[in-house]
Amino acid sequence: MTVLISRSPLTGEPVGEHPVHGPEEVRAAVGRAREAARAWAACGWAGRRARLLAWKRSLARRLPEVAELVSAETGKPPHDARAEVLLTLVHLDWAARNARRVLGRRRVPSGPLAVHQRALLAHRPLGVIGVIGPWNYPLYTPMGSLGYALAAGNTVVFKPSELTPGVGVLLAETLAEAVPDRPHLLQTVIGHGAAGEALARAGVDKVAFTGSPATARKVAAICAERLTPLLAECGGKDAVLVDSSADLDAAADAIAWGAMANAGQTCAGVERVYAVAPIHTALCERIVHRARVLRPGSGPDAAYGPITLPAQLTTVDRHIKDALAAGARALLGGPESLRPPYAEPVVLADVPEDSPAMREETFGPVVAVNAVRDLDEAVARANASDYALGAAVFTGDRRTGLALAQRLDSGAVSVNSVLGFAAVPALPFGGSGASGHGRIHGAEGLRAFTSPQALTVRRFRPPVDLTSFTTPGRRATRAIEAGRWLHSRR
Ligand code: NAD
């Protein structure tokens, strides 16, 4: 039996040991999930809501234990891990409480051609959802898929990242304990990429993938073989636009946090800043002032933890060096800021737009702050990216902020804050282009795991039945002419 040992990124010490699942075992898990889906459907909206809220309460009670494991496997400081558990609870709560309102069967207008029909819209669960997750937010990120999929009436087989298998196992265990009368609602399968591949091939009804665009392409190719629908939540290269009317202290504070929190390992973290020229220098000084005091580490005073995936340091190093070689200025730190497993904050300015630090996901505590002529140029540069996940706008005028936000090709935009959307469970989250497709969270995130079903119920025989051979031709022609007359006038 092959085992996967998860290790602390801080010490290399083992955190847990988990048997790896082969394709046979993954298929068996999907089979059990399919059986379980029938019993889950029979619970109805109220039964599912009650059970998911019981799970939520149990996770809330066990918050310290769950956070400790998140912290052990990712290396993030305990307070960051606890905040992640809290965010997770907020989403599970919303999904459980809102599934019926969003997805429950409802009447829709029948329209003039079908006044004799009662028209209804239902949302049926898809069946079994395969969730493949990343390591950077090992609890919060997969919950965006699996919590919403369960609330919509599906069962789930979850393949956590090979760096955070223990968190995946704990998720399934806590649900099984909180809902003992419905086994196999959530099963965890363990392994590297091969286990993810096996899950995508195992006959699931949809794959919800979160990870890098490179892996998403591989998963999409597997899904294409069976026409399995795919929800892809990939990386980002989020931009922040700063206008001259903005509160620069507030903007700098948010940018420093958005860029450096979780060591920059956030899909919607701040990686690019476009500030209008008159305030560029002042903004840079304020960002440096705030970032200079941030210290990575493991204790309660640490601003953030280590670079969880050691190989990522090579990418971060390349981005910094390429930018400097191309003429960028290092306002804080540089290649010397990388001291495995940690990376100190790095602030760059005047980074050429074609350098990797502006085009590829860095996924480290590095931020590039460039000057632009005006906000039009800021929007154009922000949009000139393969990624389109999140963004932010800082301005003294909220109306300008909203107008600018709507010109950005991003799935989510915050005005006068960063990542404002992440804690609002009613808002959908997702991107386009290299950032993936589809949405988690909110009503869209519930609908993503259902198939809409159109229903009509005939209420009476219509005066002119266009779906019957018994309707005299002349009468049908007159009715069509009357319809044509109406539509050519309004
Ligand atoms: P990754 O692509 O390396 O791995 C993601 C998952 O896919 C892991 O569970 C991995 O084992 C699995 N996998 C690897 N190869 C596979 C294959 N061939 N078939 C099926 N599954 C396979 O990503 P990562 O390093 O774990 O996570 C970091 C990335 O995730 C970053 O790009 C980050 O931006 C992104 N991310 C996105 C969001 C979002 O919501 N948009 C959230 C968190 C992280």
PDB file of C-alpha atoms in Angstrom, residues 31 147 149 162 191 199 222 228 237 266 268 288 375 390 392 404 444 457:
ATOM      1  CA  GLY A  31     -20.188   4.327  -6.721  1.00  0.00           C
ATOM      2  CA  GLY A 147     -20.599  22.912   0.546  1.00  0.00           C
ATOM      3  CA  ALA A 149     -22.791  21.041  -4.153  1.00  0.00           C
ATOM      4  CA  GLU A 162      -1.184  16.249  -1.899  1.00  0.00           C
ATOM      5  CA  GLY A 191      -3.023  11.100  -3.894  1.00  0.00           C
ATOM      6  CA  LEU A 199     -11.505  11.133 -10.142  1.00  0.00           C
ATOM      7  CA  ILE A 222     -10.161  14.376 -19.533  1.00  0.00           C
ATOM      8  CA  THR A 228     -18.281  15.896 -18.215  1.00  0.00           C
ATOM      9  CA  LYS A 237      -2.925  38.372 -11.565  1.00  0.00           C
ATOM     10  CA  THR A 266      -3.869  33.836  -2.726  1.00  0.00           C
ATOM     11  CA  ALA A 268      -7.105  36.752  -5.877  1.00  0.00           C
ATOM     12  CA  VAL A 288       6.911  50.322   1.538  1.00  0.00           C
ATOM     13  CA  LEU A 375      -7.501  55.875 -15.168  1.00  0.00           C
ATOM     14  CA  GLY A 390     -10.333  39.802  -9.003  1.00  0.00           C
ATOM     15  CA  ALA A 392      -9.815  46.585  -6.782  1.00  0.00           C
ATOM     16  CA  LEU A 404     -14.388  51.909 -13.226  1.00  0.00           C
ATOM     17  CA  GLU A 444     -24.743  31.052  -9.143  1.00  0.00           C
ATOM     18  CA  VAL A 457     -48.660  21.644 -16.585  1.00  0.00           C
TER      19      VAL A 457
END
